[in-house]
């Protein structure tokens, strides 16, 4: 059961609700987001209906909703309206318009980022992606440029107006990365890094949570619940493929998850067909399919010279191929009644 408190309620009134829940033998989780305060009632007792009736009687309680799912606050049962994550420059993820986040796997230098940012923006991307801290399977692979990479991304944002999304891997980097990023990305390998998730709950930056390599949808939603229940309500999910017996592709992009998530949760859903397939030739067809399936945004790896990329060149699109992707995705988006955000957004800067 969750209890949504009216924004006009005083801290004393909120405390009255908490005290009542505890007095009737339940655990309690108070999630104070930037817009709403939601109280989760934890545990199973026979007096739940009575508690619900009593709490519903307070005039500072907006509503009391029974939730059967283990993930309470991110469940559709608790909140029917879609969550729309709003960035300061007017970008809204989870609304009707479809956003495209594009850029290289990793920040390799200033020139390539600037060139890529300008190109993807001219094609209709509305966010710039690029990793400064890279989770590498091999300790001998490139680990990212660190703070210098964040600086370069910020310069590209200044030059183009594109907000930036970049991965954070370590709770010790939260202060630094939040200074630069518009959206914090939690990578697949860290989906169940609970220490990191709890840190994400404390920031006021939106977080995009990628699906773990072999995570079920329920495990993924519970990971999202850590961030939401801890007080950060700007959570975005990203399907990026899962491990299956199939080795012909890098991962198996689970597009079932997109319409399934739309029934289970109110959070926005992004699809990353670059990591989802591992092959650039498959990226555009699967991007089209993702939009047809209901994705709110796409994350696409783009590199000026994929053959020379330090990471993930084999799944990166060159500039021409990205332009083609945008053209085709736009047509599919319109067919399902959704515009590409850059066609309707005037809020973006230069
Ligand atoms: C990435 O986006 O570059 C990345 C490392 O993705 P994932 O965590 O999905 O592997
Ligand atoms: Mn990558």
XYZ file of C-alpha atoms and ligand atoms in Angstrom:
361
model
C 0.000 0.000 0.000
C 1.217 3.514 -0.719
C 0.015 6.811 0.717
C 0.369 9.953 -1.405
C 0.550 13.077 0.749
C -0.822 16.408 -0.512
C 1.864 18.969 -1.286
C 0.161 21.387 1.126
C 0.672 19.004 4.119
C 2.928 20.117 6.976
C 5.813 17.960 8.306
C 3.716 17.381 11.464
C 0.837 16.020 9.399
C 3.202 13.704 7.515
C 4.561 12.516 10.857
C 1.010 11.736 12.006
C 0.638 9.367 9.062
C 3.997 7.710 9.804
C 3.115 7.290 13.491
C -0.234 5.728 12.663
C 1.342 3.216 10.261
C 4.017 2.231 12.776
C 1.486 1.980 15.618
C -0.483 -0.563 13.601
C 2.581 -2.777 13.206
C 3.855 -1.883 9.733
C 7.230 -0.792 8.431
C 7.387 2.545 6.672
C 9.372 4.161 3.862
C 9.133 7.903 3.316
C 10.071 8.957 -0.211
C 10.387 12.731 -0.500
C 10.809 13.567 -4.173
C 11.174 17.072 -5.563
C 7.444 17.221 -6.362
C 5.678 14.622 -4.234
C 5.924 12.870 -0.911
C 4.921 9.215 -0.995
C 4.834 6.881 1.986
C 5.225 3.143 1.440
C 3.504 0.863 3.970
C 5.595 -2.285 4.379
C 4.545 -5.688 5.653
C 1.410 -7.805 5.665
C -1.165 -7.574 8.502
C -4.840 -8.266 8.760
C -5.734 -4.713 9.718
C -4.676 -3.219 6.360
C -8.193 -2.220 5.223
C -8.808 -0.492 8.517
C -5.486 1.370 8.250
C -6.303 2.388 4.649
C -9.695 3.737 5.716
C -8.205 5.697 8.608
C -5.410 7.208 6.513
C -7.846 8.042 3.694
C -9.839 10.051 6.251
C -7.045 12.614 6.751
C -7.714 15.621 4.543
C -3.986 16.079 3.882
C -3.770 12.598 2.331
C -4.273 12.744 -1.444
C -4.914 9.015 -1.861
C -4.234 5.580 -0.448
C -3.517 2.904 -3.075
C -3.180 -0.850 -2.522
C -0.141 -2.227 -4.432
C 0.410 -5.950 -4.805
C 3.788 -5.742 -6.568
C 7.114 -5.969 -4.724
C 8.184 -2.729 -6.409
C 5.631 -0.368 -4.922
C 6.426 3.170 -5.975
C 7.497 2.529 -9.568
C 4.493 0.266 -10.166
C 1.599 1.348 -12.387
C -0.719 0.178 -9.631
C 0.339 3.100 -7.472
C 0.596 5.838 -10.114
C -1.309 5.607 -13.352
C 0.073 8.734 -15.002
C 3.329 8.387 -16.936
C 6.397 9.888 -15.303
C 7.866 12.641 -17.461
C 11.491 13.445 -16.656
C 12.127 17.141 -17.296
C 15.583 18.575 -17.866
C 16.328 22.240 -17.251
C 16.569 23.074 -20.979
C 13.080 21.865 -21.806
C 13.850 18.265 -22.796
C 11.052 15.993 -21.525
C 11.592 12.240 -21.581
C 8.464 10.128 -21.211
C 6.081 12.514 -22.952
C 4.643 11.961 -26.413
C 7.740 13.097 -28.311
C 10.582 10.631 -28.872
C 14.112 11.642 -27.907
C 17.347 10.342 -29.366
C 20.535 10.283 -27.250
C 23.536 9.857 -29.520
C 27.319 9.993 -29.375
C 30.364 7.794 -29.049
C 30.739 4.934 -26.599
C 33.562 6.811 -24.956
C 34.944 10.337 -24.957
C 38.230 10.086 -26.882
C 39.072 13.780 -27.269
C 37.634 17.222 -27.780
C 37.552 17.337 -31.565
C 35.691 14.051 -32.069
C 33.105 14.952 -29.431
C 32.488 18.406 -30.876
C 32.222 17.025 -34.398
C 29.883 14.223 -33.306
C 27.720 16.526 -31.158
C 27.204 18.945 -34.045
C 26.392 16.151 -36.472
C 23.926 14.272 -34.279
C 22.181 17.525 -33.397
C 21.858 18.463 -37.061
C 20.193 15.067 -37.649
C 17.696 15.535 -34.788
C 19.300 14.046 -31.653
C 18.326 15.932 -28.487
C 20.940 14.549 -26.045
C 24.654 13.809 -26.329
C 25.980 10.546 -24.898
C 29.608 9.643 -24.113
C 31.399 7.733 -21.376
C 34.169 9.345 -19.331
C 34.297 6.420 -16.867
C 34.096 3.130 -18.736
C 33.247 -0.276 -17.310
C 35.689 -2.512 -19.195
C 35.614 -6.296 -19.106
C 39.400 -6.341 -19.449
C 41.596 -4.356 -17.036
C 43.901 -3.679 -19.999
C 41.199 -1.920 -22.070
C 40.724 1.844 -22.144
C 39.100 2.979 -18.885
C 37.938 6.414 -20.042
C 39.296 9.969 -19.763
C 37.740 10.664 -16.340
C 37.270 14.312 -15.368
C 38.897 15.561 -18.562
C 36.226 13.642 -20.481
C 33.490 15.308 -18.417
C 34.990 18.725 -19.226
C 34.930 17.929 -22.928
C 31.290 16.868 -22.739
C 30.436 20.126 -20.953
C 32.172 22.113 -23.716
C 30.118 20.262 -26.317
C 26.957 21.075 -24.353
C 27.932 24.744 -24.326
C 28.566 24.710 -28.036
C 25.419 22.848 -29.111
C 22.866 23.159 -26.297
C 22.578 19.359 -26.133
C 22.227 18.045 -22.564
C 24.667 15.266 -21.709
C 24.176 11.768 -20.378
C 27.215 9.972 -19.015
C 27.926 6.929 -16.885
C 28.779 6.997 -13.203
C 30.427 3.842 -11.846
C 31.580 4.668 -8.363
C 29.801 6.252 -5.361
C 33.015 8.234 -4.746
C 32.491 10.076 -8.062
C 28.955 11.291 -7.355
C 29.894 14.856 -6.470
C 32.100 15.265 -9.518
C 29.877 13.612 -12.132
C 26.684 15.332 -10.933
C 28.399 18.687 -11.529
C 28.629 17.881 -15.240
C 25.913 15.412 -16.232
C 22.316 16.296 -17.072
C 21.381 12.617 -16.735
C 23.425 10.091 -14.757
C 23.707 6.702 -16.437
C 23.952 3.539 -14.366
C 25.449 0.878 -16.600
C 24.282 -2.705 -16.969
C 27.141 -3.998 -14.832
C 26.083 -1.784 -11.941
C 22.320 -2.313 -12.044
C 22.466 -4.111 -8.707
C 25.255 -2.056 -7.156
C 23.030 -1.145 -4.228
C 25.528 1.275 -2.688
C 25.566 3.232 -5.951
C 21.768 3.065 -6.275
C 21.355 4.517 -2.773
C 23.675 7.372 -3.738
C 21.593 7.979 -6.865
C 18.513 8.265 -4.642
C 20.113 11.229 -2.884
C 21.011 13.243 -5.990
C 18.622 15.662 -7.665
C 19.753 14.644 -11.154
C 17.696 12.263 -13.332
C 19.098 8.737 -13.468
C 18.926 6.324 -16.410
C 19.150 2.756 -15.145
C 20.287 0.219 -17.720
C 19.077 -3.350 -17.459
C 21.607 -5.766 -15.980
C 23.212 -8.336 -18.273
C 21.066 -11.134 -16.902
C 18.489 -9.272 -14.861
C 14.805 -10.156 -14.912
C 12.299 -7.351 -15.367
C 11.327 -7.677 -11.699
C 14.941 -7.382 -10.497
C 15.358 -4.349 -12.741
C 12.232 -2.653 -11.386
C 13.347 -3.383 -7.821
C 16.672 -1.704 -8.613
C 14.704 1.311 -9.907
C 12.661 1.185 -6.688
C 15.872 1.712 -4.651
C 16.395 5.056 -6.389
C 12.733 6.093 -6.300
C 12.020 5.021 -2.732
C 15.157 6.837 -1.588
C 13.726 10.122 -2.874
C 14.778 10.547 -6.509
C 11.650 10.268 -8.646
C 13.373 11.078 -11.956
C 14.206 7.534 -12.982
C 14.406 6.300 -16.594
C 14.784 2.637 -17.624
C 16.982 1.507 -20.536
C 16.713 -1.897 -22.212
C 20.150 -2.741 -23.650
C 19.944 -6.455 -24.327
C 20.398 -9.483 -22.107
C 22.607 -12.576 -22.142
C 21.001 -15.596 -23.759
C 22.327 -18.806 -25.357
C 22.574 -16.890 -28.640
C 26.115 -15.782 -29.442
C 25.568 -14.567 -33.013
C 24.774 -11.142 -31.581
C 26.455 -9.451 -28.609
C 23.204 -9.522 -26.614
C 19.549 -10.349 -27.247
C 17.605 -7.093 -27.342
C 14.463 -7.853 -25.345
C 11.861 -5.726 -27.082
C 9.130 -7.648 -25.240
C 10.261 -5.665 -22.247
C 9.134 -2.360 -23.783
C 5.362 -2.931 -23.945
C 5.609 -5.102 -20.822
C 7.218 -2.268 -18.839
C 4.539 0.103 -20.095
C 1.961 -2.082 -18.318
C 4.033 -2.586 -15.149
C 5.540 0.840 -14.484
C 4.966 4.545 -15.089
C 8.684 5.219 -15.710
C 9.966 6.228 -19.189
C 11.548 3.457 -21.269
C 14.637 3.921 -23.467
C 16.070 1.322 -25.854
C 19.774 0.993 -26.723
C 20.039 -1.121 -29.877
C 23.819 -0.516 -30.104
C 24.725 -2.656 -27.063
C 21.557 -4.673 -27.653
C 22.899 -6.074 -30.927
C 26.647 -5.357 -30.971
C 26.539 -5.016 -34.765
C 26.116 -1.662 -36.517
C 24.155 -3.245 -39.370
C 21.415 -4.273 -36.924
C 21.195 -0.986 -35.044
C 18.889 0.913 -37.418
C 16.376 -1.922 -37.934
C 16.176 -2.517 -34.171
C 15.871 1.230 -33.504
C 12.865 1.252 -35.837
C 11.420 -1.764 -34.033
C 11.995 -0.173 -30.612
C 10.025 2.910 -31.562
C 7.261 0.768 -33.038
C 7.162 -1.162 -29.734
C 6.642 2.023 -27.715
C 10.087 3.239 -26.587
C 10.163 6.845 -25.338
C 13.762 7.393 -26.418
C 16.705 5.701 -28.132
C 20.359 5.605 -27.131
C 22.635 5.216 -30.171
C 26.438 4.966 -30.443
C 27.817 7.215 -33.192
C 31.495 7.732 -34.061
C 33.160 9.827 -36.786
C 35.310 6.794 -37.729
C 33.918 3.611 -36.186
C 36.900 1.561 -37.419
C 39.220 3.689 -35.255
C 37.001 3.825 -32.152
C 38.695 2.983 -28.848
C 35.571 1.108 -27.748
C 32.541 -0.490 -29.397
C 33.412 0.585 -32.953
C 31.746 -2.525 -34.371
C 28.360 -1.402 -33.056
C 28.810 2.334 -33.760
C 27.149 4.112 -36.663
C 29.119 6.481 -38.864
C 27.620 9.886 -39.573
C 25.820 8.893 -42.783
C 24.316 5.808 -41.205
C 23.094 7.845 -38.241
C 21.407 10.304 -40.619
C 19.654 7.343 -42.260
C 18.600 5.977 -38.864
C 17.021 9.301 -37.927
C 15.111 9.493 -41.199
C 13.724 5.986 -40.804
C 12.972 6.309 -37.088
C 11.107 9.556 -37.764
C 8.850 7.750 -40.258
C 8.092 4.939 -37.772
C 7.482 7.451 -34.977
C 4.958 9.331 -37.094
C 3.281 6.035 -38.013
C 2.666 5.360 -34.302
C 1.489 8.915 -33.692
C 4.595 10.332 -32.023
C 6.903 13.075 -33.285
C 10.689 13.137 -32.936
C 11.376 15.664 -30.169
C 13.704 17.837 -32.252
C 10.863 18.440 -34.712
C 8.725 20.008 -31.981
C 11.232 21.311 -29.421
C 12.298 24.888 -29.633
C 13.701 25.016 -26.100
C 17.150 23.747 -27.098
C 19.846 26.378 -27.349
C 22.234 27.246 -30.187
C 27.571 2.230 -22.579
O 26.476 2.801 -22.668
O 28.594 2.603 -23.180
C 27.660 0.986 -21.776
C 28.807 0.605 -21.224
O 26.496 0.328 -21.733
P 26.049 -0.976 -20.880
O 26.186 -0.602 -19.448
O 24.634 -1.167 -21.336
O 26.962 -2.094 -21.308
Mn 29.574 1.207 -25.526
